[in-house]
Amino acid sequence: MKPEIDKNKIVIFSGAGISAESGLQTFRDSDGLWNEHAVEDVATPEGWSADPKLVLNFYNERRIQAFQASPNAAHKAIAKLEEKFEVVVITQNIDDLHEKAGSTNVVHVHGQLKFARSSLDDRLLYPLEDKPIHIGDVCEKGSQLRPHVVWFGEQIHNYEIARDHIITASRVLVVGTSLSVFPAAGILKKARFHAEKIIVTLNLEKKPHGFKLLRGKATALVPSIINNWLNV
Ligand code: APR
């Protein structure tokens, strides 16, 4: 038996595209990170064991850029939604621009740049802000610290939490994702038939069933969608 849809609940599902206009690179656009770095070298457990220094440098660079970036009009509009609705932001992003914009319920499914993690015990997290992780930085159990980021082939974080939120949402707004990485993208399949479902992005291979696709930039389209919802 599916739980009741909550008419006051809105779920946002975001990807790298929402942070593009804050100056952070996406992954699969022509100027994306995966055109400059080999995914297997910097975003897999195999890459980590082969060359941990290369992996640490990759995320150290991204951590500083994310730390210096500011939320844009799309992040801010999403935060504003909380004035009237229960809002849960499910994000694939490892930056903290949703939090910087004021969103108070952000579920990261691919980890967060601003924490280091013990490579021995997943429960041991260490706040970093913009600081780098170096070879030789160890956790309290003596194991090398790694980025608190989900690599390809690793279990995503908070899947059940994200799924349980989207099942009860009366509105789902997807922003800036190619929906090419599972199981994260599969969370959207749990959105309810009667929920209002919108995707804002520039390019999308395959639109999930039941979603209205609005092609355009996040800062151009998201604020007007949010204002419509706030003023109904
Ligand atoms: N406004 C809206 N959408 C945009 C903008 C913008 N200004 N710029 C780019 N986009 C869209 C692109 O059209 C694309 O659909 O954002 C999407 C970015 O897709 P990806 O680069 O694949 O990023 P994402 O979907 O977040 O990737 C998912 O892949 O590598 C892993 O862990 C990584 O979390 C990431 C996951």
PDB file of N, CA and C in Angstrom, residues 21-122:
ATOM      1  N   GLU A  21      25.768  27.541 -13.610  1.00  0.00           N
ATOM      2  CA  GLU A  21      25.760  29.016 -13.665  1.00  0.00           C
ATOM      3  C   GLU A  21      26.365  29.634 -12.405  1.00  0.00           C
ATOM      4  N   SER A  22      26.815  28.766 -11.492  1.00  0.00           N
ATOM      5  CA  SER A  22      27.622  29.258 -10.360  1.00  0.00           C
ATOM      6  C   SER A  22      29.101  29.056 -10.653  1.00  0.00           C
ATOM      7  N   GLY A  23      29.384  28.603 -11.893  1.00  0.00           N
ATOM      8  CA  GLY A  23      30.780  28.484 -12.318  1.00  0.00           C
ATOM      9  C   GLY A  23      31.393  27.114 -12.115  1.00  0.00           C
ATOM     10  N   LEU A  24      30.590  26.121 -11.711  1.00  0.00           N
ATOM     11  CA  LEU A  24      31.152  24.774 -11.487  1.00  0.00           C
ATOM     12  C   LEU A  24      30.880  23.903 -12.714  1.00  0.00           C
ATOM     13  N   GLN A  25      31.905  23.189 -13.159  1.00  0.00           N
ATOM     14  CA  GLN A  25      31.773  22.357 -14.370  1.00  0.00           C
ATOM     15  C   GLN A  25      30.783  21.217 -14.156  1.00  0.00           C
ATOM     16  N   THR A  26      30.065  20.897 -15.227  1.00  0.00           N
ATOM     17  CA  THR A  26      29.251  19.675 -15.201  1.00  0.00           C
ATOM     18  C   THR A  26      30.171  18.517 -15.602  1.00  0.00           C
ATOM     19  N   PHE A  27      29.569  17.349 -15.820  1.00  0.00           N
ATOM     20  CA  PHE A  27      30.397  16.168 -16.137  1.00  0.00           C
ATOM     21  C   PHE A  27      30.378  15.843 -17.627  1.00  0.00           C
ATOM     22  N   ARG A  28      29.163  15.876 -18.219  1.00  0.00           N
ATOM     23  CA  ARG A  28      29.028  15.314 -19.573  1.00  0.00           C
ATOM     24  C   ARG A  28      28.762  16.361 -20.655  1.00  0.00           C
ATOM     25  N   ASP A  29      28.782  17.643 -20.271  1.00  0.00           N
ATOM     26  CA  ASP A  29      28.693  18.650 -21.337  1.00  0.00           C
ATOM     27  C   ASP A  29      30.019  18.690 -22.082  1.00  0.00           C
ATOM     28  N   SER A  30      30.037  19.391 -23.206  1.00  0.00           N
ATOM     29  CA  SER A  30      31.259  19.393 -24.042  1.00  0.00           C
ATOM     30  C   SER A  30      32.463  19.939 -23.253  1.00  0.00           C
ATOM     31  N   ASP A  31      32.201  20.824 -22.300  1.00  0.00           N
ATOM     32  CA  ASP A  31      33.328  21.358 -21.497  1.00  0.00           C
ATOM     33  C   ASP A  31      33.354  20.694 -20.114  1.00  0.00           C
ATOM     34  N   GLY A  32      32.753  19.497 -20.031  1.00  0.00           N
ATOM     35  CA  GLY A  32      32.593  18.830 -18.742  1.00  0.00           C
ATOM     36  C   GLY A  32      33.838  18.147 -18.212  1.00  0.00           C
ATOM     37  N   LEU A  33      33.758  17.775 -16.937  1.00  0.00           N
ATOM     38  CA  LEU A  33      34.901  17.161 -16.254  1.00  0.00           C
ATOM     39  C   LEU A  33      35.325  15.839 -16.887  1.00  0.00           C
ATOM     40  N   TRP A  34      34.327  15.089 -17.385  1.00  0.00           N
ATOM     41  CA  TRP A  34      34.686  13.783 -17.955  1.00  0.00           C
ATOM     42  C   TRP A  34      35.273  13.892 -19.355  1.00  0.00           C
ATOM     43  N   ASN A  35      35.389  15.149 -19.843  1.00  0.00           N
ATOM     44  CA  ASN A  35      36.160  15.330 -21.091  1.00  0.00           C
ATOM     45  C   ASN A  35      37.604  15.680 -20.787  1.00  0.00           C
ATOM     46  N   GLU A  36      37.865  16.006 -19.488  1.00  0.00           N
ATOM     47  CA  GLU A  36      39.232  16.434 -19.120  1.00  0.00           C
ATOM     48  C   GLU A  36      39.937  15.383 -18.267  1.00  0.00           C
ATOM     49  N   HIS A  37      39.128  14.518 -17.626  1.00  0.00           N
ATOM     50  CA  HIS A  37      39.723  13.515 -16.724  1.00  0.00           C
ATOM     51  C   HIS A  37      39.112  12.153 -17.066  1.00  0.00           C
ATOM     52  N   ALA A  38      39.914  11.121 -16.928  1.00  0.00           N
ATOM     53  CA  ALA A  38      39.383   9.756 -17.150  1.00  0.00           C
ATOM     54  C   ALA A  38      38.644   9.337 -15.889  1.00  0.00           C
ATOM     55  N   VAL A  39      37.339   9.053 -16.052  1.00  0.00           N
ATOM     56  CA  VAL A  39      36.505   8.691 -14.900  1.00  0.00           C
ATOM     57  C   VAL A  39      37.155   7.574 -14.092  1.00  0.00           C
ATOM     58  N   GLU A  40      37.663   6.555 -14.805  1.00  0.00           N
ATOM     59  CA  GLU A  40      38.221   5.388 -14.106  1.00  0.00           C
ATOM     60  C   GLU A  40      39.448   5.759 -13.277  1.00  0.00           C
ATOM     61  N   ASP A  41      40.114   6.860 -13.631  1.00  0.00           N
ATOM     62  CA  ASP A  41      41.323   7.236 -12.875  1.00  0.00           C
ATOM     63  C   ASP A  41      40.984   8.001 -11.599  1.00  0.00           C
ATOM     64  N   VAL A  42      39.898   8.801 -11.650  1.00  0.00           N
ATOM     65  CA  VAL A  42      39.641   9.711 -10.511  1.00  0.00           C
ATOM     66  C   VAL A  42      38.329   9.456  -9.771  1.00  0.00           C
ATOM     67  N   ALA A  43      37.480   8.565 -10.295  1.00  0.00           N
ATOM     68  CA  ALA A  43      36.159   8.384  -9.649  1.00  0.00           C
ATOM     69  C   ALA A  43      35.769   6.912  -9.540  1.00  0.00           C
ATOM     70  N   THR A  44      36.780   6.071  -9.266  1.00  0.00           N
ATOM     71  CA  THR A  44      36.502   4.646  -9.027  1.00  0.00           C
ATOM     72  C   THR A  44      37.432   4.137  -7.915  1.00  0.00           C
ATOM     73  N   PRO A  45      37.021   3.092  -7.188  1.00  0.00           N
ATOM     74  CA  PRO A  45      37.910   2.513  -6.163  1.00  0.00           C
ATOM     75  C   PRO A  45      39.220   1.999  -6.773  1.00  0.00           C
ATOM     76  N   GLU A  46      39.145   1.535  -8.009  1.00  0.00           N
ATOM     77  CA  GLU A  46      40.362   1.030  -8.693  1.00  0.00           C
ATOM     78  C   GLU A  46      41.336   2.196  -8.928  1.00  0.00           C
ATOM     79  N   GLY A  47      40.785   3.338  -9.338  1.00  0.00           N
ATOM     80  CA  GLY A  47      41.642   4.506  -9.568  1.00  0.00           C
ATOM     81  C   GLY A  47      42.289   4.950  -8.265  1.00  0.00           C
ATOM     82  N   TRP A  48      41.492   4.875  -7.171  1.00  0.00           N
ATOM     83  CA  TRP A  48      41.999   5.252  -5.849  1.00  0.00           C
ATOM     84  C   TRP A  48      43.158   4.347  -5.430  1.00  0.00           C
ATOM     85  N   SER A  49      42.996   3.048  -5.642  1.00  0.00           N
ATOM     86  CA  SER A  49      44.105   2.159  -5.199  1.00  0.00           C
ATOM     87  C   SER A  49      45.315   2.285  -6.134  1.00  0.00           C
ATOM     88  N   ALA A  50      45.083   2.606  -7.399  1.00  0.00           N
ATOM     89  CA  ALA A  50      46.214   2.737  -8.347  1.00  0.00           C
ATOM     90  C   ALA A  50      47.009   4.015  -8.097  1.00  0.00           C
ATOM     91  N   ASP A  51      46.301   5.130  -7.872  1.00  0.00           N
ATOM     92  CA  ASP A  51      47.010   6.415  -7.731  1.00  0.00           C
ATOM     93  C   ASP A  51      46.220   7.358  -6.826  1.00  0.00           C
ATOM     94  N   PRO A  52      46.273   7.119  -5.515  1.00  0.00           N
ATOM     95  CA  PRO A  52      45.477   7.940  -4.582  1.00  0.00           C
ATOM     96  C   PRO A  52      45.807   9.432  -4.649  1.00  0.00           C
ATOM     97  N   LYS A  53      47.038   9.765  -4.988  1.00  0.00           N
ATOM     98  CA  LYS A  53      47.447  11.175  -5.052  1.00  0.00           C
ATOM     99  C   LYS A  53      46.701  11.895  -6.177  1.00  0.00           C
ATOM    100  N   LEU A  54      46.558  11.219  -7.320  1.00  0.00           N
ATOM    101  CA  LEU A  54      45.833  11.806  -8.467  1.00  0.00           C
ATOM    102  C   LEU A  54      44.377  12.067  -8.073  1.00  0.00           C
ATOM    103  N   VAL A  55      43.798  11.092  -7.370  1.00  0.00           N
ATOM    104  CA  VAL A  55      42.387  11.223  -6.950  1.00  0.00           C
ATOM    105  C   VAL A  55      42.254  12.371  -5.953  1.00  0.00           C
ATOM    106  N   LEU A  56      43.171  12.426  -4.972  1.00  0.00           N
ATOM    107  CA  LEU A  56      43.087  13.500  -3.968  1.00  0.00           C
ATOM    108  C   LEU A  56      43.216  14.864  -4.638  1.00  0.00           C
ATOM    109  N   ASN A  57      44.143  14.984  -5.588  1.00  0.00           N
ATOM    110  CA  ASN A  57      44.314  16.277  -6.288  1.00  0.00           C
ATOM    111  C   ASN A  57      43.048  16.669  -7.043  1.00  0.00           C
ATOM    112  N   PHE A  58      42.416  15.702  -7.706  1.00  0.00           N
ATOM    113  CA  PHE A  58      41.187  15.984  -8.468  1.00  0.00           C
ATOM    114  C   PHE A  58      40.116  16.585  -7.551  1.00  0.00           C
ATOM    115  N   TYR A  59      39.921  15.936  -6.397  1.00  0.00           N
ATOM    116  CA  TYR A  59      38.861  16.432  -5.498  1.00  0.00           C
ATOM    117  C   TYR A  59      39.308  17.666  -4.714  1.00  0.00           C
ATOM    118  N   ASN A  60      40.637  17.813  -4.458  1.00  0.00           N
ATOM    119  CA  ASN A  60      41.116  19.035  -3.790  1.00  0.00           C
ATOM    120  C   ASN A  60      40.802  20.263  -4.644  1.00  0.00           C
ATOM    121  N   GLU A  61      41.007  20.121  -5.963  1.00  0.00           N
ATOM    122  CA  GLU A  61      40.706  21.233  -6.893  1.00  0.00           C
ATOM    123  C   GLU A  61      39.210  21.543  -6.872  1.00  0.00           C
ATOM    124  N   ARG A  62      38.392  20.490  -6.936  1.00  0.00           N
ATOM    125  CA  ARG A  62      36.949  20.714  -6.994  1.00  0.00           C
ATOM    126  C   ARG A  62      36.436  21.289  -5.678  1.00  0.00           C
ATOM    127  N   ARG A  63      37.076  20.902  -4.559  1.00  0.00           N
ATOM    128  CA  ARG A  63      36.654  21.388  -3.245  1.00  0.00           C
ATOM    129  C   ARG A  63      36.866  22.894  -3.158  1.00  0.00           C
ATOM    130  N   ILE A  64      38.018  23.358  -3.627  1.00  0.00           N
ATOM    131  CA  ILE A  64      38.293  24.807  -3.548  1.00  0.00           C
ATOM    132  C   ILE A  64      37.317  25.575  -4.431  1.00  0.00           C
ATOM    133  N   GLN A  65      37.089  25.048  -5.654  1.00  0.00           N
ATOM    134  CA  GLN A  65      36.154  25.742  -6.567  1.00  0.00           C
ATOM    135  C   GLN A  65      34.744  25.804  -5.962  1.00  0.00           C
ATOM    136  N   ALA A  66      34.331  24.676  -5.380  1.00  0.00           N
ATOM    137  CA  ALA A  66      32.970  24.644  -4.796  1.00  0.00           C
ATOM    138  C   ALA A  66      32.884  25.597  -3.608  1.00  0.00           C
ATOM    139  N   PHE A  67      33.960  25.642  -2.813  1.00  0.00           N
ATOM    140  CA  PHE A  67      33.980  26.506  -1.621  1.00  0.00           C
ATOM    141  C   PHE A  67      33.860  27.972  -2.017  1.00  0.00           C
ATOM    142  N   GLN A  68      34.501  28.319  -3.155  1.00  0.00           N
ATOM    143  CA  GLN A  68      34.505  29.729  -3.593  1.00  0.00           C
ATOM    144  C   GLN A  68      33.253  30.100  -4.393  1.00  0.00           C
ATOM    145  N   ALA A  69      32.476  29.092  -4.810  1.00  0.00           N
ATOM    146  CA  ALA A  69      31.293  29.368  -5.650  1.00  0.00           C
ATOM    147  C   ALA A  69      30.132  29.884  -4.801  1.00  0.00           C
ATOM    148  N   SER A  70      29.252  30.638  -5.447  1.00  0.00           N
ATOM    149  CA  SER A  70      28.051  31.140  -4.751  1.00  0.00           C
ATOM    150  C   SER A  70      26.801  30.534  -5.381  1.00  0.00           C
ATOM    151  N   PRO A  71      25.771  30.354  -4.550  1.00  0.00           N
ATOM    152  CA  PRO A  71      24.507  29.849  -5.097  1.00  0.00           C
ATOM    153  C   PRO A  71      23.931  30.840  -6.109  1.00  0.00           C
ATOM    154  N   ASN A  72      23.202  30.312  -7.105  1.00  0.00           N
ATOM    155  CA  ASN A  72      22.618  31.194  -8.129  1.00  0.00           C
ATOM    156  C   ASN A  72      21.114  31.318  -7.911  1.00  0.00           C
ATOM    157  N   ALA A  73      20.441  31.990  -8.828  1.00  0.00           N
ATOM    158  CA  ALA A  73      19.005  32.279  -8.668  1.00  0.00           C
ATOM    159  C   ALA A  73      18.172  31.005  -8.570  1.00  0.00           C
ATOM    160  N   ALA A  74      18.644  29.929  -9.169  1.00  0.00           N
ATOM    161  CA  ALA A  74      17.874  28.668  -9.097  1.00  0.00           C
ATOM    162  C   ALA A  74      17.967  28.076  -7.682  1.00  0.00           C
ATOM    163  N   HIS A  75      19.176  28.032  -7.133  1.00  0.00           N
ATOM    164  CA  HIS A  75      19.348  27.533  -5.751  1.00  0.00           C
ATOM    165  C   HIS A  75      18.510  28.392  -4.785  1.00  0.00           C
ATOM    166  N   LYS A  76      18.552  29.705  -5.000  1.00  0.00           N
ATOM    167  CA  LYS A  76      17.883  30.622  -4.061  1.00  0.00           C
ATOM    168  C   LYS A  76      16.360  30.484  -4.147  1.00  0.00           C
ATOM    169  N   ALA A  77      15.865  30.301  -5.365  1.00  0.00           N
ATOM    170  CA  ALA A  77      14.410  30.140  -5.525  1.00  0.00           C
ATOM    171  C   ALA A  77      13.956  28.860  -4.814  1.00  0.00           C
ATOM    172  N   ILE A  78      14.749  27.801  -4.941  1.00  0.00           N
ATOM    173  CA  ILE A  78      14.399  26.527  -4.291  1.00  0.00           C
ATOM    174  C   ILE A  78      14.375  26.704  -2.766  1.00  0.00           C
ATOM    175  N   ALA A  79      15.348  27.449  -2.258  1.00  0.00           N
ATOM    176  CA  ALA A  79      15.374  27.702  -0.802  1.00  0.00           C
ATOM    177  C   ALA A  79      14.133  28.493  -0.380  1.00  0.00           C
ATOM    178  N   LYS A  80      13.697  29.417  -1.228  1.00  0.00           N
ATOM    179  CA  LYS A  80      12.539  30.292  -0.920  1.00  0.00           C
ATOM    180  C   LYS A  80      11.246  29.457  -0.787  1.00  0.00           C
ATOM    181  N   LEU A  81      11.186  28.347  -1.505  1.00  0.00           N
ATOM    182  CA  LEU A  81       9.995  27.480  -1.469  1.00  0.00           C
ATOM    183  C   LEU A  81       9.647  27.071  -0.044  1.00  0.00           C
ATOM    184  N   GLU A  82      10.657  27.049   0.834  1.00  0.00           N
ATOM    185  CA  GLU A  82      10.434  26.565   2.201  1.00  0.00           C
ATOM    186  C   GLU A  82       9.537  27.514   2.995  1.00  0.00           C
ATOM    187  N   GLU A  83       9.312  28.727   2.449  1.00  0.00           N
ATOM    188  CA  GLU A  83       8.412  29.668   3.133  1.00  0.00           C
ATOM    189  C   GLU A  83       7.001  29.094   3.218  1.00  0.00           C
ATOM    190  N   LYS A  84       6.680  28.200   2.225  1.00  0.00           N
ATOM    191  CA  LYS A  84       5.276  27.778   2.152  1.00  0.00           C
ATOM    192  C   LYS A  84       5.098  26.257   2.118  1.00  0.00           C
ATOM    193  N   PHE A  85       6.180  25.542   1.802  1.00  0.00           N
ATOM    194  CA  PHE A  85       6.045  24.089   1.614  1.00  0.00           C
ATOM    195  C   PHE A  85       7.098  23.325   2.416  1.00  0.00           C
ATOM    196  N   GLU A  86       6.840  22.018   2.594  1.00  0.00           N
ATOM    197  CA  GLU A  86       7.889  21.142   3.089  1.00  0.00           C
ATOM    198  C   GLU A  86       8.725  20.777   1.859  1.00  0.00           C
ATOM    199  N   VAL A  87      10.007  21.160   1.856  1.00  0.00           N
ATOM    200  CA  VAL A  87      10.850  20.951   0.667  1.00  0.00           C
ATOM    201  C   VAL A  87      12.006  20.022   1.010  1.00  0.00           C
ATOM    202  N   VAL A  88      12.178  18.973   0.190  1.00  0.00           N
ATOM    203  CA  VAL A  88      13.343  18.091   0.347  1.00  0.00           C
ATOM    204  C   VAL A  88      14.148  18.171  -0.947  1.00  0.00           C
ATOM    205  N   VAL A  89      15.408  18.533  -0.811  1.00  0.00           N
ATOM    206  CA  VAL A  89      16.278  18.604  -1.984  1.00  0.00           C
ATOM    207  C   VAL A  89      17.111  17.326  -2.030  1.00  0.00           C
ATOM    208  N   ILE A  90      16.889  16.527  -3.048  1.00  0.00           N
ATOM    209  CA  ILE A  90      17.731  15.342  -3.255  1.00  0.00           C
ATOM    210  C   ILE A  90      18.749  15.752  -4.308  1.00  0.00           C
ATOM    211  N   THR A  91      20.035  15.740  -3.948  1.00  0.00           N
ATOM    212  CA  THR A  91      21.009  16.208  -4.929  1.00  0.00           C
ATOM    213  C   THR A  91      22.095  15.174  -5.202  1.00  0.00           C
ATOM    214  N   GLN A  92      22.466  15.103  -6.483  1.00  0.00           N
ATOM    215  CA  GLN A  92      23.613  14.274  -6.892  1.00  0.00           C
ATOM    216  C   GLN A  92      24.902  15.077  -6.729  1.00  0.00           C
ATOM    217  N   ASN A  93      24.754  16.370  -6.448  1.00  0.00           N
ATOM    218  CA  ASN A  93      25.915  17.258  -6.396  1.00  0.00           C
ATOM    219  C   ASN A  93      26.663  17.105  -5.077  1.00  0.00           C
ATOM    220  N   ILE A  94      27.963  17.276  -5.159  1.00  0.00           N
ATOM    221  CA  ILE A  94      28.805  17.162  -3.954  1.00  0.00           C
ATOM    222  C   ILE A  94      29.231  18.542  -3.455  1.00  0.00           C
ATOM    223  N   ASP A  95      28.736  19.592  -4.141  1.00  0.00           N
ATOM    224  CA  ASP A  95      28.955  20.953  -3.609  1.00  0.00           C
ATOM    225  C   ASP A  95      27.876  21.228  -2.560  1.00  0.00           C
ATOM    226  N   ASP A  96      27.983  22.392  -1.879  1.00  0.00           N
ATOM    227  CA  ASP A  96      26.971  22.703  -0.844  1.00  0.00           C
ATOM    228  C   ASP A  96      26.221  23.984  -1.198  1.00  0.00           C
ATOM    229  N   LEU A  97      25.999  24.193  -2.495  1.00  0.00           N
ATOM    230  CA  LEU A  97      25.323  25.429  -2.929  1.00  0.00           C
ATOM    231  C   LEU A  97      23.846  25.467  -2.511  1.00  0.00           C
ATOM    232  N   HIS A  98      23.194  24.328  -2.427  1.00  0.00           N
ATOM    233  CA  HIS A  98      21.808  24.350  -1.908  1.00  0.00           C
ATOM    234  C   HIS A  98      21.801  24.821  -0.455  1.00  0.00           C
ATOM    235  N   GLU A  99      22.719  24.311   0.332  1.00  0.00           N
ATOM    236  CA  GLU A  99      22.791  24.734   1.746  1.00  0.00           C
ATOM    237  C   GLU A  99      23.167  26.201   1.853  1.00  0.00           C
ATOM    238  N   LYS A 100      24.123  26.635   1.025  1.00  0.00           N
ATOM    239  CA  LYS A 100      24.535  28.054   1.057  1.00  0.00           C
ATOM    240  C   LYS A 100      23.363  28.972   0.683  1.00  0.00           C
ATOM    241  N   ALA A 101      22.451  28.456  -0.172  1.00  0.00           N
ATOM    242  CA  ALA A 101      21.297  29.279  -0.591  1.00  0.00           C
ATOM    243  C   ALA A 101      20.236  29.322   0.500  1.00  0.00           C
ATOM    244  N   GLY A 102      20.323  28.405   1.475  1.00  0.00           N
ATOM    245  CA  GLY A 102      19.359  28.407   2.581  1.00  0.00           C
ATOM    246  C   GLY A 102      18.463  27.188   2.654  1.00  0.00           C
ATOM    247  N   SER A 103      18.614  26.232   1.741  1.00  0.00           N
ATOM    248  CA  SER A 103      17.798  25.009   1.855  1.00  0.00           C
ATOM    249  C   SER A 103      18.206  24.260   3.115  1.00  0.00           C
ATOM    250  N   THR A 104      17.212  23.779   3.874  1.00  0.00           N
ATOM    251  CA  THR A 104      17.517  23.185   5.190  1.00  0.00           C
ATOM    252  C   THR A 104      17.378  21.672   5.204  1.00  0.00           C
ATOM    253  N   ASN A 105      16.846  21.086   4.122  1.00  0.00           N
ATOM    254  CA  ASN A 105      16.700  19.624   4.104  1.00  0.00           C
ATOM    255  C   ASN A 105      17.276  19.109   2.784  1.00  0.00           C
ATOM    256  N   VAL A 106      18.593  18.895   2.781  1.00  0.00           N
ATOM    257  CA  VAL A 106      19.299  18.495   1.558  1.00  0.00           C
ATOM    258  C   VAL A 106      19.827  17.073   1.736  1.00  0.00           C
ATOM    259  N   VAL A 107      19.427  16.187   0.837  1.00  0.00           N
ATOM    260  CA  VAL A 107      19.849  14.782   0.911  1.00  0.00           C
ATOM    261  C   VAL A 107      20.874  14.547  -0.196  1.00  0.00           C
ATOM    262  N   HIS A 108      22.137  14.334   0.200  1.00  0.00           N
ATOM    263  CA  HIS A 108      23.195  14.098  -0.795  1.00  0.00           C
ATOM    264  C   HIS A 108      23.278  12.604  -1.084  1.00  0.00           C
ATOM    265  N   VAL A 109      23.122  12.219  -2.324  1.00  0.00           N
ATOM    266  CA  VAL A 109      23.200  10.785  -2.665  1.00  0.00           C
ATOM    267  C   VAL A 109      24.571  10.389  -3.209  1.00  0.00           C
ATOM    268  N   HIS A 110      25.398  11.383  -3.550  1.00  0.00           N
ATOM    269  CA  HIS A 110      26.735  11.065  -4.076  1.00  0.00           C
ATOM    270  C   HIS A 110      27.849  11.611  -3.194  1.00  0.00           C
ATOM    271  N   GLY A 111      27.517  11.979  -1.947  1.00  0.00           N
ATOM    272  CA  GLY A 111      28.534  12.436  -1.005  1.00  0.00           C
ATOM    273  C   GLY A 111      28.694  13.943  -0.994  1.00  0.00           C
ATOM    274  N   GLN A 112      29.740  14.408  -0.293  1.00  0.00           N
ATOM    275  CA  GLN A 112      29.972  15.848  -0.128  1.00  0.00           C
ATOM    276  C   GLN A 112      31.466  16.151  -0.100  1.00  0.00           C
ATOM    277  N   LEU A 113      31.849  17.151  -0.888  1.00  0.00           N
ATOM    278  CA  LEU A 113      33.262  17.553  -0.959  1.00  0.00           C
ATOM    279  C   LEU A 113      33.778  18.055   0.384  1.00  0.00           C
ATOM    280  N   LYS A 114      32.866  18.623   1.204  1.00  0.00           N
ATOM    281  CA  LYS A 114      33.359  19.328   2.396  1.00  0.00           C
ATOM    282  C   LYS A 114      33.686  18.393   3.562  1.00  0.00           C
ATOM    283  N   PHE A 115      33.632  17.074   3.312  1.00  0.00           N
ATOM    284  CA  PHE A 115      34.056  16.123   4.349  1.00  0.00           C
ATOM    285  C   PHE A 115      35.114  15.174   3.803  1.00  0.00           C
ATOM    286  N   ALA A 116      36.064  14.815   4.676  1.00  0.00           N
ATOM    287  CA  ALA A 116      36.957  13.684   4.398  1.00  0.00           C
ATOM    288  C   ALA A 116      36.383  12.494   5.151  1.00  0.00           C
ATOM    289  N   ARG A 117      36.747  11.290   4.709  1.00  0.00           N
ATOM    290  CA  ARG A 117      36.215  10.075   5.337  1.00  0.00           C
ATOM    291  C   ARG A 117      37.341   9.073   5.534  1.00  0.00           C
ATOM    292  N   SER A 118      37.245   8.360   6.617  1.00  0.00           N
ATOM    293  CA  SER A 118      38.220   7.287   6.836  1.00  0.00           C
ATOM    294  C   SER A 118      38.079   6.245   5.733  1.00  0.00           C
ATOM    295  N   SER A 119      39.191   5.733   5.215  1.00  0.00           N
ATOM    296  CA  SER A 119      39.078   4.695   4.171  1.00  0.00           C
ATOM    297  C   SER A 119      38.887   3.320   4.809  1.00  0.00           C
ATOM    298  N   LEU A 120      38.829   3.335   6.163  1.00  0.00           N
ATOM    299  CA  LEU A 120      38.649   2.056   6.884  1.00  0.00           C
ATOM    300  C   LEU A 120      37.234   1.949   7.460  1.00  0.00           C
ATOM    301  N   ASP A 121      36.708   3.102   7.922  1.00  0.00           N
ATOM    302  CA  ASP A 121      35.414   3.091   8.620  1.00  0.00           C
ATOM    303  C   ASP A 121      34.548   4.238   8.086  1.00  0.00           C
ATOM    304  N   ASP A 122      33.494   3.883   7.310  1.00  0.00           N
ATOM    305  CA  ASP A 122      32.660   4.894   6.630  1.00  0.00           C
ATOM    306  C   ASP A 122      31.997   5.869   7.591  1.00  0.00           C
TER     307      ASP A 122
END
